[in-house]
GROMACS .gro file of C-alpha atoms in nm:
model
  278
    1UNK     CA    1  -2.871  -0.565  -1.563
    2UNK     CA    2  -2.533  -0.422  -1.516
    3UNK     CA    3  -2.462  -0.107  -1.745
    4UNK     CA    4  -2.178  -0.136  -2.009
    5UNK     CA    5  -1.819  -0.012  -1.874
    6UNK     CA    6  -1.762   0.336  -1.984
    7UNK     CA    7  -2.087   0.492  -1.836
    8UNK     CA    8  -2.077   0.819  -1.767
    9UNK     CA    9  -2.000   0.921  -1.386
   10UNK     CA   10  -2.324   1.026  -1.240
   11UNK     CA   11  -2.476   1.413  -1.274
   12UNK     CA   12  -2.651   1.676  -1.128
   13UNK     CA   13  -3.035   1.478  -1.166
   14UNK     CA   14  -2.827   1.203  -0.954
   15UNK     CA   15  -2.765   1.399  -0.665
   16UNK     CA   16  -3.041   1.412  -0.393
   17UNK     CA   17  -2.985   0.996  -0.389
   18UNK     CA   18  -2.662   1.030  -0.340
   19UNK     CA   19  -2.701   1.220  -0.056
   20UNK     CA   20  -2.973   1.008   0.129
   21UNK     CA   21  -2.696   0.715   0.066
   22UNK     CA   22  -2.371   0.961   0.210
   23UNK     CA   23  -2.648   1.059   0.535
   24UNK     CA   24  -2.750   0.711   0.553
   25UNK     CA   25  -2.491   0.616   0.709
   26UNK     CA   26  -2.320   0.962   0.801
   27UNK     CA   27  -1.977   0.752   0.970
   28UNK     CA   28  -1.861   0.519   0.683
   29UNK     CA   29  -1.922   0.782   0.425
   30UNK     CA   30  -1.775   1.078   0.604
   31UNK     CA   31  -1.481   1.096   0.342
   32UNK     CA   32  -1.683   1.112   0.053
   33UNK     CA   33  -1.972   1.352   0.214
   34UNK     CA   34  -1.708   1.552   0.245
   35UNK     CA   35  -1.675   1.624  -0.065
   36UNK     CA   36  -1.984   1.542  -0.187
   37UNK     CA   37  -2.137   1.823   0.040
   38UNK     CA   38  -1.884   2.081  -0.024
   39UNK     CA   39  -1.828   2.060  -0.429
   40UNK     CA   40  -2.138   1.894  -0.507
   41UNK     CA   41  -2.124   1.596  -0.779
   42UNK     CA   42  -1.947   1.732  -1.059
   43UNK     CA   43  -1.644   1.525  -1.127
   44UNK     CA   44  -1.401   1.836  -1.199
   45UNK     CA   45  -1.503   2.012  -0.867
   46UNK     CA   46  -1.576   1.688  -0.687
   47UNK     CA   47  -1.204   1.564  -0.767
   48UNK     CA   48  -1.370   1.214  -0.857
   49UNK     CA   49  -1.663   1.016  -1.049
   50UNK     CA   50  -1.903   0.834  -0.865
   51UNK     CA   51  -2.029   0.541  -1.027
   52UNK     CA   52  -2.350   0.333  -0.995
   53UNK     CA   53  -2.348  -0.026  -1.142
   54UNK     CA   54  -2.738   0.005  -1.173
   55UNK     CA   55  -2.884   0.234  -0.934
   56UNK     CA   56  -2.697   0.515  -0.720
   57UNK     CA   57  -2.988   0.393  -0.411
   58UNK     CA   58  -2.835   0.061  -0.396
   59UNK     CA   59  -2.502   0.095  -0.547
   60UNK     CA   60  -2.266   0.367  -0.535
   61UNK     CA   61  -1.880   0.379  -0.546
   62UNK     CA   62  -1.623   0.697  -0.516
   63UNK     CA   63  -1.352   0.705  -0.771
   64UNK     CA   64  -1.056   0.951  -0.751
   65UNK     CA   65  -0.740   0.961  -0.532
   66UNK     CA   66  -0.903   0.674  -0.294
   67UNK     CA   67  -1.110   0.407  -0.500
   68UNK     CA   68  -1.415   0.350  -0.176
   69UNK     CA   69  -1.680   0.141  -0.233
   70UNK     CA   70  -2.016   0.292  -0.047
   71UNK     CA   71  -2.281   0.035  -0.124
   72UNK     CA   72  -2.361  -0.247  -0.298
   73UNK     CA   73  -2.363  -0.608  -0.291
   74UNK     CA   74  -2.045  -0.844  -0.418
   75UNK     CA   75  -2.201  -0.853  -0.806
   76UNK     CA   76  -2.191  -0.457  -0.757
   77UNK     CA   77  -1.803  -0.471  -0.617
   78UNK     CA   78  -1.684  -0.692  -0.923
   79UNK     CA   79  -1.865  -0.425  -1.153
   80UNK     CA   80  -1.639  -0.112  -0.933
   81UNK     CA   81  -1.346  -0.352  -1.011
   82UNK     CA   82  -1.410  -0.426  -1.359
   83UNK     CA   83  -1.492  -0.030  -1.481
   84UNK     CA   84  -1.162   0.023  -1.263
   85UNK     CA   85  -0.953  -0.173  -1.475
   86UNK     CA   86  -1.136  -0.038  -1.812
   87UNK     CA   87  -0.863   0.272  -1.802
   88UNK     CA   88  -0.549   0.354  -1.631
   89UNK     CA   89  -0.536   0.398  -1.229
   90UNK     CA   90  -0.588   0.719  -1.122
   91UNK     CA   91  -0.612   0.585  -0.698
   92UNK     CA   92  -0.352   0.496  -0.464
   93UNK     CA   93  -0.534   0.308  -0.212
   94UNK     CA   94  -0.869   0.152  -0.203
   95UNK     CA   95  -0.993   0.215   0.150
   96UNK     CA   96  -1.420   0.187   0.314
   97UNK     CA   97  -1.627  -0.117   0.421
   98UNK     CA   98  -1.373  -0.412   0.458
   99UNK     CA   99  -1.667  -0.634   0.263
  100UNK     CA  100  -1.651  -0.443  -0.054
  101UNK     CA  101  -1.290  -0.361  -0.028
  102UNK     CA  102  -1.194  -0.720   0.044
  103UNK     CA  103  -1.389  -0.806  -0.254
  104UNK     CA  104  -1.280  -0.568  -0.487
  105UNK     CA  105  -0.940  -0.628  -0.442
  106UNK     CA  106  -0.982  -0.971  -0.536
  107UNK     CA  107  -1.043  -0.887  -0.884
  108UNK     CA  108  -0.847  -0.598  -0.903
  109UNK     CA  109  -0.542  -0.794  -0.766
  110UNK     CA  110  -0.413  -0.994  -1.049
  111UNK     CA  111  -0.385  -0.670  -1.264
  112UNK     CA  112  -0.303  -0.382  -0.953
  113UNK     CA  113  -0.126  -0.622  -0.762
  114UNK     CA  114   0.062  -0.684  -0.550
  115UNK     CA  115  -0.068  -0.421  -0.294
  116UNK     CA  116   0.226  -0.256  -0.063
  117UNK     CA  117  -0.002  -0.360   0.203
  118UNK     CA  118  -0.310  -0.486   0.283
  119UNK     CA  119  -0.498  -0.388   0.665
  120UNK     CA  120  -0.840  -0.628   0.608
  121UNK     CA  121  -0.936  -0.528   0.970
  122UNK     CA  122  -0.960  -0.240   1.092
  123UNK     CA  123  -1.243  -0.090   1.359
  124UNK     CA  124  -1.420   0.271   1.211
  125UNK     CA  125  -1.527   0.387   1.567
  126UNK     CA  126  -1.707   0.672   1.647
  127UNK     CA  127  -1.810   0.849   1.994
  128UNK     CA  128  -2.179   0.956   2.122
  129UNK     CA  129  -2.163   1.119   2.458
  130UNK     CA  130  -1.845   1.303   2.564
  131UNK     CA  131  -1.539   1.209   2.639
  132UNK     CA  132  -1.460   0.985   2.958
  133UNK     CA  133  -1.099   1.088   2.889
  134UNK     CA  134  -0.993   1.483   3.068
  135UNK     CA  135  -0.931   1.666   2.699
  136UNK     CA  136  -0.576   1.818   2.735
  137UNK     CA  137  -0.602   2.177   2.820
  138UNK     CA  138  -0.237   2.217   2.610
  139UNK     CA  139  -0.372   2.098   2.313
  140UNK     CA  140  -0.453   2.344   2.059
  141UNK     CA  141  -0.505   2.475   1.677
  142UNK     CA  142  -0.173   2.510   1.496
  143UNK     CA  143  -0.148   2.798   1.312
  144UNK     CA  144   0.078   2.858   1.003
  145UNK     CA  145   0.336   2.993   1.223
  146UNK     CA  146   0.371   2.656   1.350
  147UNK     CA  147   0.406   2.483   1.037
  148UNK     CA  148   0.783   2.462   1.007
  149UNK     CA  149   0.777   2.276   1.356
  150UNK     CA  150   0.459   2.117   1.286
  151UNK     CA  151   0.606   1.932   0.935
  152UNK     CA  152   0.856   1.729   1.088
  153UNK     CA  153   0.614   1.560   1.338
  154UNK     CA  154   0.354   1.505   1.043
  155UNK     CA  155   0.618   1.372   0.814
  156UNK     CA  156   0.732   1.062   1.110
  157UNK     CA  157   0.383   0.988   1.164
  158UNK     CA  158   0.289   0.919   0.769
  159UNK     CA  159   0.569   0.727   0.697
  160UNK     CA  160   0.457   0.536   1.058
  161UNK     CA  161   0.170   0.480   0.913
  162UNK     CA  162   0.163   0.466   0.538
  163UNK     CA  163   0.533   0.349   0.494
  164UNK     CA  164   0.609   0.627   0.230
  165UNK     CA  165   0.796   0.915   0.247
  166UNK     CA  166   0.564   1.220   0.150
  167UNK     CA  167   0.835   1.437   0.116
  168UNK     CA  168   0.963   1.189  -0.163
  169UNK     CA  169   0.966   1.349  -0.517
  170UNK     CA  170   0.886   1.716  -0.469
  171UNK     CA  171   1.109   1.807  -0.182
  172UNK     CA  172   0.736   1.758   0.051
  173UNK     CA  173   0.623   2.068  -0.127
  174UNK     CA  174   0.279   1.906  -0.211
  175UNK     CA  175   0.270   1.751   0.121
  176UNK     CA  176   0.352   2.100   0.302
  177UNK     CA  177   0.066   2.265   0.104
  178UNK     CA  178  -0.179   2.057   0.207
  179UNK     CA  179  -0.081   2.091   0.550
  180UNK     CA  180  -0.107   2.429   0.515
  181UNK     CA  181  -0.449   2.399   0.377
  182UNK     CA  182  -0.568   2.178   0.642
  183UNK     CA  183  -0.412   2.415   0.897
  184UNK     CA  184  -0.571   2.716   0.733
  185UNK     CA  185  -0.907   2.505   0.778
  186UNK     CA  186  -0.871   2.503   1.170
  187UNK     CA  187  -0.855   2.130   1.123
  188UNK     CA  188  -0.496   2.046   1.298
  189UNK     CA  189  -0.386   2.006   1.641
  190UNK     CA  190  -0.118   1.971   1.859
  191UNK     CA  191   0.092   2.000   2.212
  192UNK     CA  192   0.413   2.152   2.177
  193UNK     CA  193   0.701   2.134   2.457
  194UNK     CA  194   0.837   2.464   2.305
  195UNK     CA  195   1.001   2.396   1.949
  196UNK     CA  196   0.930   2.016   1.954
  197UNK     CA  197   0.560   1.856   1.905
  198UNK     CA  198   0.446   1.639   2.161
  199UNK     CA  199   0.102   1.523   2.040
  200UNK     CA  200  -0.050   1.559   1.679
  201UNK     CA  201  -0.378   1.490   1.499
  202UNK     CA  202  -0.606   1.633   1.193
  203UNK     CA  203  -0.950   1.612   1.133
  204UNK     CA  204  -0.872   1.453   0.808
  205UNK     CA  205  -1.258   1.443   0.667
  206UNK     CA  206  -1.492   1.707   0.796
  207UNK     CA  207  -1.903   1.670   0.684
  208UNK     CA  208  -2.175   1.835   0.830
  209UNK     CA  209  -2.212   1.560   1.081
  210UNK     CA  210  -1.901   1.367   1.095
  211UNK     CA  211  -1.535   1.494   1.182
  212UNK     CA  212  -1.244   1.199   1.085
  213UNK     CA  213  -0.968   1.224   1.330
  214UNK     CA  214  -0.639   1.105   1.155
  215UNK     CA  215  -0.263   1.104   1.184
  216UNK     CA  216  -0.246   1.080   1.564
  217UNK     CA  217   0.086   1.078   1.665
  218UNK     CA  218   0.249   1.100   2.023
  219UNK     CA  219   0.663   1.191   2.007
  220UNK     CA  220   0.783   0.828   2.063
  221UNK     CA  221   1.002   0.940   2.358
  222UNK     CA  222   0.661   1.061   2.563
  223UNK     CA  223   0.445   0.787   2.510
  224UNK     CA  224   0.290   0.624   2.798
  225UNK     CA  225   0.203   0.968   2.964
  226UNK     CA  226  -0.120   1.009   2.862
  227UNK     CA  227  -0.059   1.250   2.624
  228UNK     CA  228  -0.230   1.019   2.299
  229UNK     CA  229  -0.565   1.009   2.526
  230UNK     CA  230  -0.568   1.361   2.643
  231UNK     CA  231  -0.518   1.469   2.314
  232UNK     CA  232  -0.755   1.265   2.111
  233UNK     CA  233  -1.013   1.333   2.394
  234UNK     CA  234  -0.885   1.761   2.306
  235UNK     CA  235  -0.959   1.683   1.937
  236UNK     CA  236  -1.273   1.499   1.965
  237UNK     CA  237  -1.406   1.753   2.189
  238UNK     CA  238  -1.338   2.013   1.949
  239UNK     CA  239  -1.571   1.806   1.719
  240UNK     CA  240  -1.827   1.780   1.908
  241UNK     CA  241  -1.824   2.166   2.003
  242UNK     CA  242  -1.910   2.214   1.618
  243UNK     CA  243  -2.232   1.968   1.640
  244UNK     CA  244  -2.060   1.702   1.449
  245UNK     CA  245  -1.970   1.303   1.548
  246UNK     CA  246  -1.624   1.248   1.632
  247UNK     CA  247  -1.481   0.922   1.433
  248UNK     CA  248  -1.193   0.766   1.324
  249UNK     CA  249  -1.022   0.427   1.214
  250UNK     CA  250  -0.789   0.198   1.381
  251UNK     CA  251  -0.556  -0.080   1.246
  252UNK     CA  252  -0.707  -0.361   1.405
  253UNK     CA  253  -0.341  -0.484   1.515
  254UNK     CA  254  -0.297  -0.137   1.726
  255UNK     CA  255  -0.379  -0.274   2.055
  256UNK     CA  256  -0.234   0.030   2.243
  257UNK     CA  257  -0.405   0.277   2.030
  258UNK     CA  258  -0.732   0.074   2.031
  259UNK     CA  259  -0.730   0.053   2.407
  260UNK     CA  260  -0.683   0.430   2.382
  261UNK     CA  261  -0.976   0.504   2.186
  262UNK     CA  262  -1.149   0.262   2.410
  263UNK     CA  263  -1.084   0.453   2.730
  264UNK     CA  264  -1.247   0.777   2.557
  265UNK     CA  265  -1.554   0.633   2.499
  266UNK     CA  266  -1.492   0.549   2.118
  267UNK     CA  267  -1.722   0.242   2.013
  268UNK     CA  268  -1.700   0.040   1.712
  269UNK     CA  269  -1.992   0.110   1.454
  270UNK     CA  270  -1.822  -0.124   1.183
  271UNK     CA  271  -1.495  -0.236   1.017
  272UNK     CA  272  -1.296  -0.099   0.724
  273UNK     CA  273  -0.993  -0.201   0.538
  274UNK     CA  274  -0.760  -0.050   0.329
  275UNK     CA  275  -0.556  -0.137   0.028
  276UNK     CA  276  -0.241   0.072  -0.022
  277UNK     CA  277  -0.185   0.001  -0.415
  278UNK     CA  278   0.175   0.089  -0.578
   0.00000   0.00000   0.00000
């Protein structure tokens, strides 16, 4: 039986499932073991409810900022959908297995939609041995010295890639800080040609086993040199130098990047999709 709507997000007693499901499966989770492994359950510290529709083993979903659907089957992904439309939307995407997504949205649409976009396809890959691709020796850590050049680069690429501004409403001041957080993390890269970034990424989502490359950007005026390759190859070196799995998604209508990943050594190990919800 499905529980009522309104249950309570789960607690502390709930947590040594949840964390056989998050290392189950240590790729597709990676955002949410993030968290999970770093603030622990509690929704104030966790910055989100997980939710079971009968039992966090075979079901579990991560509410907050990003709606993502972990496991379950479709009866489990209408229950996500319908406690998500029992109160107001907190998330602005709904983004993890392109199965449950795909079938959340469905019911979720008629109420949350239209969706500013909808990517139903898009490769999570992930790399086991190390790079085929020569990591580029000029890639490095930015540092908050860099920020003010950095922050130009990072806003192109987002609005690339997201189609909104993140600079839109505050002046980018939330956007800056959590650059600068990420930054402070040693979690952001980059090749600079003196005062002008060539090549950009973040490790977005960092667990104890996975690192999520995101926001890999190459200036559009030095593409084709190389530079995307040598500097994802940089980053997911970097990963792998802390013990962890490099990883990362793709739009599945990116054939340049994909054939870039491809040439590192990156290998598909399933297929997300993402929902980016007004």
């Amino acid at each position: 039986m499905l529980r009522l709507l309104g249950d309570k997000p789960l607690g502390a007693r709930d947590a040594p499932v949840v964390a056989r499901v998050l290392n189950a499966d240590p790729v597709a989770c990676c955002m949410v073991a993030a968290r999970f492994e770093t603030h622990g359950i509690d929704p104030r510290l966790l910055g989100g409810e997980l939710w079971t529709a009968d039992d966090p083993a075979t079901s579990l979903c991560f509410s907050g900022a990003n709606l993502i659907p972990l496991i379950g089957t479709s009866a489990d992904m209408n229950y996500f959908a319908e406690r998500a439309l029992s109160s107001s939307r907190v998330c602005s995407s709904i983004v993890g297995d392109s199965d449950h997504v795909l079938a959340m949205w469905d019911r979720l649409c008629p109420a949350w939609g239209p969706a500013r976009e909808v990517r139903p396809a898009q490769p999570l890959l992930a790399l086991s041995g190390p790079p085929l691709v020569a990591p580029d020796p000029g890639v490095r850590l930015v540092t908050l010295d860099d920020l003010d050049v950095y922050l130009p680069a990072a806003v192109e690429m987002f609005i690339g890639e997201v189609g909104v501004d993140p600079c839109a409403g505050d002046g980018g001041r939330s956007y800056r800080r959590r650059l600068a957080a990420l930054i402070s993390a040693q979690r952001v890269f980059a090749r600079f040609d003196g005062a002008a970034v060539v090549f950009k990424a973040e490790i977005g989502s960092l667990s104890r086993r996975v690192g999520q490359i995101q926001g890999v950007w190459v200036d559009p005026t030095r593409r084709g040199q190389g530079f995307g390759a040598g500097g994802t190859a940089a980053v997911a070196a970097a990963v792998q130098a802390q013990g962890r799995i490099p990883s990362l998604y793709v739009n599945s209508f990116n054939l340049p990047a994909r054939s870039v990943y491809q040439r590192i050594g990156f290998t598909e190990v399933g297929t997300f999709a993402t929902v980016l919800v007004d």
